[in-house]
CSV table of C-alpha atoms and ligand atoms in Angstrom, one decimal:
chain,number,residue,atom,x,y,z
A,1,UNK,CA,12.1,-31.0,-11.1
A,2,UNK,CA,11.2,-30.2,-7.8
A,3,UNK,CA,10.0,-32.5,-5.2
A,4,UNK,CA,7.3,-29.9,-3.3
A,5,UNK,CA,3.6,-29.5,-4.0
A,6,UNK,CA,2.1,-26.3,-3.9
A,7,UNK,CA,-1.8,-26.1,-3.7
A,8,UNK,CA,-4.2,-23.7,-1.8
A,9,UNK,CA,-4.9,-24.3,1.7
A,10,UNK,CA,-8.2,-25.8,3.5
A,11,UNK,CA,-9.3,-22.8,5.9
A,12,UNK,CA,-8.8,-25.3,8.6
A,13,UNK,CA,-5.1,-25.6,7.7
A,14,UNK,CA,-5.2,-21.6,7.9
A,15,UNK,CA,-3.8,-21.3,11.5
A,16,UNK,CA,-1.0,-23.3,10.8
A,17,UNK,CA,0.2,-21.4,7.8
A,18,UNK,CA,0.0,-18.0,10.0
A,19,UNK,CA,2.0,-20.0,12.1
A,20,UNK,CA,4.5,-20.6,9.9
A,21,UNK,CA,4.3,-17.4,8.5
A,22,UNK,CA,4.9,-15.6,11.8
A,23,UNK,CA,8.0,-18.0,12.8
A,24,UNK,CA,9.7,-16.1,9.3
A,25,UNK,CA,9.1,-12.8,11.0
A,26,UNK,CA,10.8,-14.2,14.1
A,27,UNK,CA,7.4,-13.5,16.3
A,28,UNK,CA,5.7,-16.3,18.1
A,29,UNK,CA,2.7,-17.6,17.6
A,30,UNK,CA,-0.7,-16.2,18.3
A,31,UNK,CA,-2.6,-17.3,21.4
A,32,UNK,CA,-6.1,-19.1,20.6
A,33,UNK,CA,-7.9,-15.2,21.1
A,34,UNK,CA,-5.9,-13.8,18.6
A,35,UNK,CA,-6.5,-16.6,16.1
A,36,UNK,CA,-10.2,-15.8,16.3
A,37,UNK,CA,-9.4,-12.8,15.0
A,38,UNK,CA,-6.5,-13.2,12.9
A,39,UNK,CA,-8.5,-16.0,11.2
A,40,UNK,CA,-11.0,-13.6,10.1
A,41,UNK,CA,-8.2,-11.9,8.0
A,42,UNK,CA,-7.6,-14.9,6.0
A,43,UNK,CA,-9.9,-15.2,2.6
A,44,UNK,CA,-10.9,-18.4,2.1
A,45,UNK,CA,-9.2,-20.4,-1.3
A,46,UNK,CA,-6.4,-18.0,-1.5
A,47,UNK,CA,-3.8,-19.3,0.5
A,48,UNK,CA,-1.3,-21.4,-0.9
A,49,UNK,CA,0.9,-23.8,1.3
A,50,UNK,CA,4.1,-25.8,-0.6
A,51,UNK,CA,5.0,-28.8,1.0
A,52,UNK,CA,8.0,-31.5,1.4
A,53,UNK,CA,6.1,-33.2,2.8
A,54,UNK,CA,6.0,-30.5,5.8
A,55,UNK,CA,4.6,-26.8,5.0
A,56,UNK,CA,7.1,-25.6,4.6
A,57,UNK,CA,6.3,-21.8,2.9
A,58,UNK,CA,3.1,-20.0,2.3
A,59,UNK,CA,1.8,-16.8,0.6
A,60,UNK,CA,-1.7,-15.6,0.8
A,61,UNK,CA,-4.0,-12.8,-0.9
A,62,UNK,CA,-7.2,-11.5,-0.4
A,63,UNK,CA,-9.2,-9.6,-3.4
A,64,UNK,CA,-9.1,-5.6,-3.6
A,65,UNK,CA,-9.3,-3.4,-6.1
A,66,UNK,CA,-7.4,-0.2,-6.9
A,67,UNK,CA,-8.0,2.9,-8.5
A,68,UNK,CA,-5.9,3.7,-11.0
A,69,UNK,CA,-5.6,7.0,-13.0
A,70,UNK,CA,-8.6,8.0,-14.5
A,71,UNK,CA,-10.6,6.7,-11.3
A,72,UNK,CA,-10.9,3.1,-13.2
A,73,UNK,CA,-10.7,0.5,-11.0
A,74,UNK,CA,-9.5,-3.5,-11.6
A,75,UNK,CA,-9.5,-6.6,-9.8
A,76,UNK,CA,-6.3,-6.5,-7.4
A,77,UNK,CA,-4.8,-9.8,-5.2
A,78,UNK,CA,-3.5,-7.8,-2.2
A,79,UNK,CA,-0.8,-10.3,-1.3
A,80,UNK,CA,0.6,-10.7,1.9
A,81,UNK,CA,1.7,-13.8,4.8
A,82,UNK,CA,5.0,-14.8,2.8
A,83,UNK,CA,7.4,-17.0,4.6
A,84,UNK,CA,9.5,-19.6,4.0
A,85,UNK,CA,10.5,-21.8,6.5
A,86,UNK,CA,14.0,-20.5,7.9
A,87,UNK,CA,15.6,-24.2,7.4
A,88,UNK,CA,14.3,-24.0,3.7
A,89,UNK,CA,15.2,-20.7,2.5
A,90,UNK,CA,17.3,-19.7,-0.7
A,91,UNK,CA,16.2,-23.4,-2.4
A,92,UNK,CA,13.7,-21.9,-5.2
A,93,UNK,CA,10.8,-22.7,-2.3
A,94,UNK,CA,9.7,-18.7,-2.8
A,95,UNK,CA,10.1,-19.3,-6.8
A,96,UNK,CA,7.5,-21.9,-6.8
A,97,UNK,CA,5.1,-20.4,-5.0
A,98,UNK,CA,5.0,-17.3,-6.6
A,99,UNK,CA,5.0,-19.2,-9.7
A,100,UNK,CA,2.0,-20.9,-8.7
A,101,UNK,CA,-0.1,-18.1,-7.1
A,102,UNK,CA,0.5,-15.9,-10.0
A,103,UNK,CA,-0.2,-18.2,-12.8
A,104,UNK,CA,-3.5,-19.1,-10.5
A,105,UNK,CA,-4.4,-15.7,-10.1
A,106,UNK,CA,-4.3,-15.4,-13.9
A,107,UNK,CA,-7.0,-18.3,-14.4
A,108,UNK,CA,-9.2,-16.1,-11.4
A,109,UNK,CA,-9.4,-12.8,-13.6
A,110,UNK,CA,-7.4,-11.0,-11.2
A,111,UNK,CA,-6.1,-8.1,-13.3
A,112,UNK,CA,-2.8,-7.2,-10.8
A,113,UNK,CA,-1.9,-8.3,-7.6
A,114,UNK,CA,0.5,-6.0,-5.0
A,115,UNK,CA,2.1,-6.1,-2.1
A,116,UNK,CA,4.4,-4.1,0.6
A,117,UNK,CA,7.3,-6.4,1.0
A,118,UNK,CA,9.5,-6.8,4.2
A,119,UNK,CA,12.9,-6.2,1.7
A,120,UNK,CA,13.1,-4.8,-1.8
A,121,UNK,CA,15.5,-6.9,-3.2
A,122,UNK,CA,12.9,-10.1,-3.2
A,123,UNK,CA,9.8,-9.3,-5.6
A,124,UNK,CA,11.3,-7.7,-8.4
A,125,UNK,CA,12.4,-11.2,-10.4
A,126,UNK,CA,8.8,-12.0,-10.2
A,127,UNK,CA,7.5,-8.7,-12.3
A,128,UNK,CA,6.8,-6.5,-9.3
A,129,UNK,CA,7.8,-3.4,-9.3
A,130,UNK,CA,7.8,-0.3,-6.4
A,131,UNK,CA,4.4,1.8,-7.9
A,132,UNK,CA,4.0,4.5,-5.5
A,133,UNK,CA,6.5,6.6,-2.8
A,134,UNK,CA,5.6,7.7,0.4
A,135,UNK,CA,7.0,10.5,2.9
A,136,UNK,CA,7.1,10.8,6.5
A,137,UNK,CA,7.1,14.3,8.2
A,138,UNK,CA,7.1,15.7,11.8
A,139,UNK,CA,5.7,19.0,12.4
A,140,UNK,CA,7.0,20.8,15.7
A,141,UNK,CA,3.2,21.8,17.2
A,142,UNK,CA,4.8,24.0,19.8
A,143,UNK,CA,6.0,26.1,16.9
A,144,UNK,CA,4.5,25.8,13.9
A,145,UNK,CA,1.5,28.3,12.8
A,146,UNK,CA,-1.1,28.1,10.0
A,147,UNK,CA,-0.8,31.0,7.2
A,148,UNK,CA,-3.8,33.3,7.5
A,149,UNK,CA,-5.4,32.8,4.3
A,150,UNK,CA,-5.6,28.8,4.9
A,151,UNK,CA,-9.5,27.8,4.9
A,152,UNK,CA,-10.9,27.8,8.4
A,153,UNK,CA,-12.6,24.4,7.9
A,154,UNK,CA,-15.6,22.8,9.5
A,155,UNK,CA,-16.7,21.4,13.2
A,156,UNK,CA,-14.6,19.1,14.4
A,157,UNK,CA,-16.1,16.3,16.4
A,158,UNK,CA,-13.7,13.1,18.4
A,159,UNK,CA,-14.0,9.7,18.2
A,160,UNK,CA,-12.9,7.1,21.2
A,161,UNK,CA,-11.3,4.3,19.7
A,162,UNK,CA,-14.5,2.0,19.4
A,163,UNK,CA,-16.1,4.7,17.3
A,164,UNK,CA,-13.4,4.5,15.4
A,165,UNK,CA,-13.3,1.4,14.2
A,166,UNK,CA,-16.7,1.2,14.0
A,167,UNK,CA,-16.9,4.2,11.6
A,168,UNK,CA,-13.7,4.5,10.1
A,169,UNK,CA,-15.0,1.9,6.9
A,170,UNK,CA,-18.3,4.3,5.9
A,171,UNK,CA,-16.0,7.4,6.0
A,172,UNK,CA,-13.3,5.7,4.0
A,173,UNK,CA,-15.6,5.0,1.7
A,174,UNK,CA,-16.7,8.4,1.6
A,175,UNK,CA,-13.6,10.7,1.6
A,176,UNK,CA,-10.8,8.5,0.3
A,177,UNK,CA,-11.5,10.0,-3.5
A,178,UNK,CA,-9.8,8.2,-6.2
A,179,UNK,CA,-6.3,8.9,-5.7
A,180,UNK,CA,-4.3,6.6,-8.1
A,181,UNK,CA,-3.5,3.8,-5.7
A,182,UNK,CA,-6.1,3.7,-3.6
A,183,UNK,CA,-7.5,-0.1,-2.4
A,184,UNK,CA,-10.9,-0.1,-2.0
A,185,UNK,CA,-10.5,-2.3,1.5
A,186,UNK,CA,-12.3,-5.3,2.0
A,187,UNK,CA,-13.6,-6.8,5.0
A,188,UNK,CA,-10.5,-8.9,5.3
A,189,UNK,CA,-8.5,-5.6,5.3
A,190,UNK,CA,-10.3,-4.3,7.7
A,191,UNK,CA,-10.3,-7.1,10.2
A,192,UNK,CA,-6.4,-6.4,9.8
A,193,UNK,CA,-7.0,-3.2,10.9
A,194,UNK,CA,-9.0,-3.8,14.0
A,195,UNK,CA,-6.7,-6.3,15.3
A,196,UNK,CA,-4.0,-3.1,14.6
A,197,UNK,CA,-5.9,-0.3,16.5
A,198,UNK,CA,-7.0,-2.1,19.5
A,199,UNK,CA,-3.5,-3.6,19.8
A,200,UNK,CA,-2.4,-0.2,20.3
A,201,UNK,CA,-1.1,-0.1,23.6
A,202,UNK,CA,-1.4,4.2,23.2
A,203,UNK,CA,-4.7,6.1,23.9
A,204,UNK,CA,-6.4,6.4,20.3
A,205,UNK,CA,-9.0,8.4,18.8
A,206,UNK,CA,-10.1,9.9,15.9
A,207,UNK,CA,-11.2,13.7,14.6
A,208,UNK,CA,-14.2,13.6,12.5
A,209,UNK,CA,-14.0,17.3,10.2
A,210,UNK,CA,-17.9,18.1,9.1
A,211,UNK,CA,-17.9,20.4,5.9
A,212,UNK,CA,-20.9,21.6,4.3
A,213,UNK,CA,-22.3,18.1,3.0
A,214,UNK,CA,-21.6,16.4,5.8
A,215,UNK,CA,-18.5,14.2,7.0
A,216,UNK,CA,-15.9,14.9,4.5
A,217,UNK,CA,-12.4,14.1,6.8
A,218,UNK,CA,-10.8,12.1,9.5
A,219,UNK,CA,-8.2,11.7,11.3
A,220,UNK,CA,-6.9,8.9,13.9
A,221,UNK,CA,-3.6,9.3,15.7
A,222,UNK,CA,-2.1,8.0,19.1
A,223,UNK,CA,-0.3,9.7,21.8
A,224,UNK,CA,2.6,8.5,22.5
A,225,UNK,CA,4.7,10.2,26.3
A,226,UNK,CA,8.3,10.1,27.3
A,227,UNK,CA,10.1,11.5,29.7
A,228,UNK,CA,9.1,13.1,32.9
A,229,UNK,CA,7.7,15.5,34.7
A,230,UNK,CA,8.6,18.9,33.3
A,231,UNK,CA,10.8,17.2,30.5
A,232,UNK,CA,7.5,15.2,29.8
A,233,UNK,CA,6.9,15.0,25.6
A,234,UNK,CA,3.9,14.0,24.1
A,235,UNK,CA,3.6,13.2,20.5
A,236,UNK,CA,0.9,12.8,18.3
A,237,UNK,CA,1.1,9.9,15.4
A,238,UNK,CA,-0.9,9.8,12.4
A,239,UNK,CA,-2.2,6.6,11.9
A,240,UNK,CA,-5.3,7.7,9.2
A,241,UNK,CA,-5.8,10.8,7.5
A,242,UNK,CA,-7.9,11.1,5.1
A,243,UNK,CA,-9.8,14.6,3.4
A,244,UNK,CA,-12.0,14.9,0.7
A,245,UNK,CA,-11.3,18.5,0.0
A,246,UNK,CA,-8.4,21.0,1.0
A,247,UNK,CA,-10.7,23.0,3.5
A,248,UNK,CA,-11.3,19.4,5.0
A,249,UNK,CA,-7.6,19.3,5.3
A,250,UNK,CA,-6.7,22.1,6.7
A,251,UNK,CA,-9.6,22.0,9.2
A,252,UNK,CA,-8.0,18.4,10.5
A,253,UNK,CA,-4.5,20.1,10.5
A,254,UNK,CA,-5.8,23.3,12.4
A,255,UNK,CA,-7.7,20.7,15.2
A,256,UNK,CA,-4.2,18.6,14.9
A,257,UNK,CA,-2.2,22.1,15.8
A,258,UNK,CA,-4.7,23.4,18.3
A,259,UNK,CA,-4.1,20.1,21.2
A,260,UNK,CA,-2.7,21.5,23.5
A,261,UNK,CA,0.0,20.1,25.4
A,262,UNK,CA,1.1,17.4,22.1
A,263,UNK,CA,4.8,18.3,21.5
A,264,UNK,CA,5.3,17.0,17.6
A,265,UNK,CA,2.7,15.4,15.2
A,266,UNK,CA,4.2,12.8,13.0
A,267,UNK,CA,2.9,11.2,10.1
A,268,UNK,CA,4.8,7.8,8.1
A,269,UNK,CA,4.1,6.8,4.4
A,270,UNK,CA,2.2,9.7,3.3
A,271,UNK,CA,1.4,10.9,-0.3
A,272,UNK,CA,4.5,12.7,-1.5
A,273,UNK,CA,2.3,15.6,-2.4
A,274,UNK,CA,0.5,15.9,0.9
A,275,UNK,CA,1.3,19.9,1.4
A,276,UNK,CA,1.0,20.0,5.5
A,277,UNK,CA,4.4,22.3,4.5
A,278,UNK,CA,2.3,24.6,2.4
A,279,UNK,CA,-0.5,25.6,5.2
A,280,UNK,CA,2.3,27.0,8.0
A,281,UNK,CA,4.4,30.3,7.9
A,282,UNK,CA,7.3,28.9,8.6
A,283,UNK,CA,7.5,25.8,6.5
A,284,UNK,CA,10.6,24.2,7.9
A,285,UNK,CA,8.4,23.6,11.5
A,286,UNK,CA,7.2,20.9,9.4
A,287,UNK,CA,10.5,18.4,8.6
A,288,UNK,CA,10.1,16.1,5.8
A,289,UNK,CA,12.3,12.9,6.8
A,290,UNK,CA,12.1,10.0,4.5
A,291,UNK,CA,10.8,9.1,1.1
A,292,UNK,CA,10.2,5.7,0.6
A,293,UNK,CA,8.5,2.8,-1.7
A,294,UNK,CA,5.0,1.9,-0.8
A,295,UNK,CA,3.2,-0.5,-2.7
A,296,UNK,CA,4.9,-2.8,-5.4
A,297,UNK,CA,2.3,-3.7,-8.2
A,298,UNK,CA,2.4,-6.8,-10.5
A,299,UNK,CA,0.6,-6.5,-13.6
A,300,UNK,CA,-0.9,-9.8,-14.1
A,301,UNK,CA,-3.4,-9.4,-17.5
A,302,UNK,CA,-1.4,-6.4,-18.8
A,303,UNK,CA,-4.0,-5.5,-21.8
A,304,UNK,CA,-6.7,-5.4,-19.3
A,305,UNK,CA,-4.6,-3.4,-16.7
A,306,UNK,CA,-3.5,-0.4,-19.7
A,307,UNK,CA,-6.7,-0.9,-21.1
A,308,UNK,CA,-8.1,0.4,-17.3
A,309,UNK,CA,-6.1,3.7,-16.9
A,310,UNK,CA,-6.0,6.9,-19.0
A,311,UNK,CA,-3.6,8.7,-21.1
A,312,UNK,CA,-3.4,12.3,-21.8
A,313,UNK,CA,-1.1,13.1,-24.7
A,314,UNK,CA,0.1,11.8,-28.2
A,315,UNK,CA,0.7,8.1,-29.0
A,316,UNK,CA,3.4,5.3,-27.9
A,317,UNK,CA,4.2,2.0,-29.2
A,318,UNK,CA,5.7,0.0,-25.8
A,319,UNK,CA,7.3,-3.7,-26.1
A,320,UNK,CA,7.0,-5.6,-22.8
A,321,UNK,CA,8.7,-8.0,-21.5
A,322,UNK,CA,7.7,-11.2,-18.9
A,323,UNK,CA,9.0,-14.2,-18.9
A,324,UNK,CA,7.0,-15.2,-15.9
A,325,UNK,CA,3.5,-15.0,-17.7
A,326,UNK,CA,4.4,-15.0,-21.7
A,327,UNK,CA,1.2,-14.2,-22.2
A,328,UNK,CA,2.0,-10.4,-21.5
A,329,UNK,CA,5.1,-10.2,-23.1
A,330,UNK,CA,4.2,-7.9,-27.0
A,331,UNK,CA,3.4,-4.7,-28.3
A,332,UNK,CA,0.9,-2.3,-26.9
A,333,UNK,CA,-0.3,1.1,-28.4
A,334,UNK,CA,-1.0,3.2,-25.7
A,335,UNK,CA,-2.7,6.8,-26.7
A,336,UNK,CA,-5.2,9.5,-24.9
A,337,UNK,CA,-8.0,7.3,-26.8
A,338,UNK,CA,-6.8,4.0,-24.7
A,339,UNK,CA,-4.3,1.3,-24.9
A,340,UNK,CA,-4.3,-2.1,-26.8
A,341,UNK,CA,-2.1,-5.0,-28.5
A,342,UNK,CA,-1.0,-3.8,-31.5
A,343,UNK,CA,1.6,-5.2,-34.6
A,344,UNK,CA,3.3,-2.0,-35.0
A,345,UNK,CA,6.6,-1.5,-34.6
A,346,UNK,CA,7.7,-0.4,-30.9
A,347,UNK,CA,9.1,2.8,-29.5
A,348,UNK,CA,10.1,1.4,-25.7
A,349,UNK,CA,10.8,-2.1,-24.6
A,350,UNK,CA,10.4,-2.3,-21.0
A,351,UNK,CA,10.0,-5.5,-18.5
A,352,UNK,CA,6.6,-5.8,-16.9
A,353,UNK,CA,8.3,-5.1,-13.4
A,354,UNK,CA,9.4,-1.6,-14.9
A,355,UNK,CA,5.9,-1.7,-16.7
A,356,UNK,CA,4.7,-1.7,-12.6
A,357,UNK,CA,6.6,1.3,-11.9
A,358,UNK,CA,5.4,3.9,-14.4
A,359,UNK,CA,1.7,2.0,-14.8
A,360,UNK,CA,0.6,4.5,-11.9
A,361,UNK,CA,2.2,7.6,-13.0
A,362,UNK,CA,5.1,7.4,-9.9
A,363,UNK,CA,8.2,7.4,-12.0
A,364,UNK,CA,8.4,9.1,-15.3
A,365,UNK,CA,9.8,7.2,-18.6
A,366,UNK,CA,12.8,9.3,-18.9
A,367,UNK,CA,13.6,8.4,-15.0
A,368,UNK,CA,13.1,5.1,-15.6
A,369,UNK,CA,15.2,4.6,-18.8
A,370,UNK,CA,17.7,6.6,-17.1
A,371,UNK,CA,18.4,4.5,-14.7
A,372,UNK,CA,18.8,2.1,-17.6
A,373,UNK,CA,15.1,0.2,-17.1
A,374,UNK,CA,13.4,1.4,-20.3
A,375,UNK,CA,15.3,1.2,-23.6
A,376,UNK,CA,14.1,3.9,-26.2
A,377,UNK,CA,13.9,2.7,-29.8
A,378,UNK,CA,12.6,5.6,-31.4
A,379,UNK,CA,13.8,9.1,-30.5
A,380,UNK,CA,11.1,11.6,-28.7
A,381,UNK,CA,9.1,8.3,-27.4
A,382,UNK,CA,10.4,9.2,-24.0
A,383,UNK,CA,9.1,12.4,-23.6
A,384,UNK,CA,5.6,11.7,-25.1
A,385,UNK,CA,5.5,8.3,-22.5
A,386,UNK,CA,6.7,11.0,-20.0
A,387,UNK,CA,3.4,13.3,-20.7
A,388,UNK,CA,1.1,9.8,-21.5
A,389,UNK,CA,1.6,8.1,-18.3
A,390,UNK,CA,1.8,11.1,-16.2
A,391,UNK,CA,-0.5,11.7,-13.6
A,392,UNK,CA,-2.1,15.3,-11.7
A,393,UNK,CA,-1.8,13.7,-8.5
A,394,UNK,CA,1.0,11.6,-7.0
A,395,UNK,CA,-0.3,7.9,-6.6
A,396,UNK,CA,-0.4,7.0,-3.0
A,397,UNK,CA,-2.0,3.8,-1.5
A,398,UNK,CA,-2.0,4.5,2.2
A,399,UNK,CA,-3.7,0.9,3.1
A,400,UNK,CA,-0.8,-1.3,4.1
A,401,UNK,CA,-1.2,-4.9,4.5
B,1,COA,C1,12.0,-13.9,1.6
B,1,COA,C2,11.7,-15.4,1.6
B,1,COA,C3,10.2,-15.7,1.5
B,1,COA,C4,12.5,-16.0,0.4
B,1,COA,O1,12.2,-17.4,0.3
B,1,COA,P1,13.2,-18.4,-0.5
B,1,COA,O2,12.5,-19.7,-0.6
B,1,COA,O3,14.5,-18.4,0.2
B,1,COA,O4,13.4,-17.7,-1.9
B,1,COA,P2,14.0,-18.4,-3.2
B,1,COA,O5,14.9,-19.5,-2.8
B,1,COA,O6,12.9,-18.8,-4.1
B,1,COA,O7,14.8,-17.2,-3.8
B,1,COA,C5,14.7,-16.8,-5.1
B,1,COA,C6,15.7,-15.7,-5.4
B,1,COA,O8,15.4,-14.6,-4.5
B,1,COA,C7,16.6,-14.2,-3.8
B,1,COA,N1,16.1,-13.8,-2.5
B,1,COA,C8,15.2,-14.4,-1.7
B,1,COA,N2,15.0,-13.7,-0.5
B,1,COA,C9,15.8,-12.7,-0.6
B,1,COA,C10,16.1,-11.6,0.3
B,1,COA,N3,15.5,-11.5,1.5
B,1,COA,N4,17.0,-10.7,-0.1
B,1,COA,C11,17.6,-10.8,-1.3
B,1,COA,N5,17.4,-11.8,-2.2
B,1,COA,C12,16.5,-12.7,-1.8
B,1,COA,C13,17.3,-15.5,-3.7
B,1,COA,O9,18.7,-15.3,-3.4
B,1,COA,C14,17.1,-16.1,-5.0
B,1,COA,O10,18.0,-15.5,-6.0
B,1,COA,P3,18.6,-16.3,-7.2
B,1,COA,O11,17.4,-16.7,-8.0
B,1,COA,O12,19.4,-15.2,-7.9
B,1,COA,O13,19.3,-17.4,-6.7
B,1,COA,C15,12.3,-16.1,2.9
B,1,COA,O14,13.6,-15.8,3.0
B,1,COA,C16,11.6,-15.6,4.1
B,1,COA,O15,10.6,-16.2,4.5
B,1,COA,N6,12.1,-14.6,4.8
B,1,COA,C17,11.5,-14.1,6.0
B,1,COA,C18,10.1,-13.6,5.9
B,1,COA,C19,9.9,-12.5,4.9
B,1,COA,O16,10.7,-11.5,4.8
B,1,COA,N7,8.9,-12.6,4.1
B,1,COA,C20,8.6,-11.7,3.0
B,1,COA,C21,7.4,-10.9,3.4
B,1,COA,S1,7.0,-9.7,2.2
């Protein structure tokens, strides 16, 4: 038995759990101004504090949703704030909180919940699993030159960086499409996301694309210079882009190529299928540097969550396995008609962490069983999961928090 109590915070006690939290990252703590803001990222009921009799950790959430394939959507806890006090750590203080937020989240509905954690080794005992990749790229500007036959695009038309942020929710909204990973934002997101932009020390601005039906792109990016004089560099990071159809996107990416004077344009955590390559003659002015994980997903009502997402393809019996939340742990038959619990006899046995992982379509069965994470009880059940949980688009969430 442990001798801590876990319960969710009072909002008044809010500002001294960011407190906390932000000692864990090793960054001080926020004046009284920035509380005013950060405060407005914190939902109220959904932060939990564990105590001895100090707070001593904390964890938080606030309530999204996210596409999955198929454009369904369910009820996601976008978790984020974890810390545990640095004179506390590697005691089961993380364990117990987790624990506790999950099994809490369960009683609320909440279908999954997700994060984007500091270090990868820390969520995956708890039934997370890394759900979608992203890439980072640099195109050299000076150099690189769109094919002829890539759509001209609309008008383009700038934002300053208070348009920005006051647009920038109603054209998500609009042109974010249903991309398997996608978060619907919520106010609380967005209050993150002010407090990111005007923190920018860089100018910043947007480019608004107008196709045929109106505003159907966007993109917002700094300028970052270095150097001097004639060695001056100037270089253009993507901090939003976002196009509801390919002439959308190469109308941004012709507006992105045509500033004059910007050295490079980089982009981080991009979907892995974003084809900036694709629109240039010369396809190595655009260098793809690293491919990493993105969101980790943790299914917490698993029928709801297969239930939510579709299938194209034959029919597979899959055996999961949580300890954390029993309740999950059984058959399911997943087919192109829908997924449910079932008594029949399993193909796959897979924990719900590795459930995570090919629940948006990221990682393929085979892959996963590969690498030893899936074990196949019935020959050919790999390669119809392969073709069942396999998506047209790569999953991509793009909103981190
Ligand atoms: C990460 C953190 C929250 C872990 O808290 P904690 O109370 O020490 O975790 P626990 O004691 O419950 O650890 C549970 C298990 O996870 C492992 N673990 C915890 N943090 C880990 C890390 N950063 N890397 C690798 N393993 C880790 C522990 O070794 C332990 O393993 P075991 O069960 O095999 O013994 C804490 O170290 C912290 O606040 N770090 C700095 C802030 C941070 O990175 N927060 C995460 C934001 S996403």
């Amino acid at each position: 038995m442990s001798d801590h109590a876990v319960r969710v915070l009072e909002t008044t006690e809010h500002r001294a759990a960011s407190v906390l939290f932000r000692t864990t990252l090793h960054a001080k703590s926020g004046t009284d101004e920035e509380w005013a803001r950060g405060s407005r990222t914190y939902q109220p009921g959904s932060t939990w504090g564990v105590f001895d009799p100090e707070l001593i950790g904390t964890a938080r959430s606030f309530d999204e949703e996210l596409t999955v394939p198929g454009a369904g959507r369910i009820p996601l806890a976008a978790v984020t704030g974890v810390g545990v006090r640095a004179d506390r750590t590697r005691r089961g203080v993380l364990t117990e909180l987790m624990r506790t937020q999950l099994t809490e989240l369960a009683e609320r509905g909440t279908t999954a919940a997700a994060l984007y954690p500091t270090e990868s080794p820390i969520y995956g005992r708890f039934g997370y699993g890394a759900s979608t990749v992203a890439k980072s790229y640099t195109v050299d500007r000076r150099a690189a030159r769109l094919r002829p036959e890539v759509p001209a695009g609309g008008e383009i038309s700038l934002l300053d960086l208070e348009e920005t942020v006051r647009r920038y929710p109603e054209v998500y909204a609009g042109v974010a499409g249903d991309r398997p990973g996608r978060l619907a934002r919520s106010p609380y997101w967005w209050a993150v996301a002010d407090i990111h932009l005007n923190r920018n020390t860089d100018l910043v601005r947007s480019a608004l694309h107008h196709g045929p039906d109106g505003v159907d792109g966007l993109v917002t990016y700094s300028v970052k210079h270095s150097g001097r004089g004639h060695d001056e560099k100037l270089a253009a990071e993507i901090i939003a882009l976002h196009a509801a159809t390919p002439s959308a996107f190469a109308g941004l990416w012709r507006h992105l190529l045509g500033l004059d004077l910007i050295d490079t344009v980089t982009a981080h955590l991009r979907p892995a299928d974003e084809p900036v390559e694709l629109l240039l003659t010369d396809p190595r002015h655009c260098r793809i540097g690293t491919t990493e994980d993105e969101l980790w997903l943790r299914l917490i009502d698993v029928p709801a969550a297969l239930a939510a997402r579709t299938y194209t393809g034959g029919e597979v019996v899959i055996d999961v396995v949580d300890p954390l939340l029993p309740a999950n742990s059984g058959r399911y038959r997943v087919s192109a008609d829908g997924a449910a619990p079932t008594e029949a006899a399993a193909d796959l046995r897979l924990g719900v962490d590795t459930l995570a992982m090919l629940y948006l379509g990221t990682w393929s069965a085979s892959s996963l069983a590969g690498a030893g994470r899936i074990e196949e009880l019935s020959p050919s059940a790999l390669a119809g999961a392969d073709a069942l949980f396999g998506t047209r688009v790569s999953s991509w969430c793009g909103t981190f928090f």
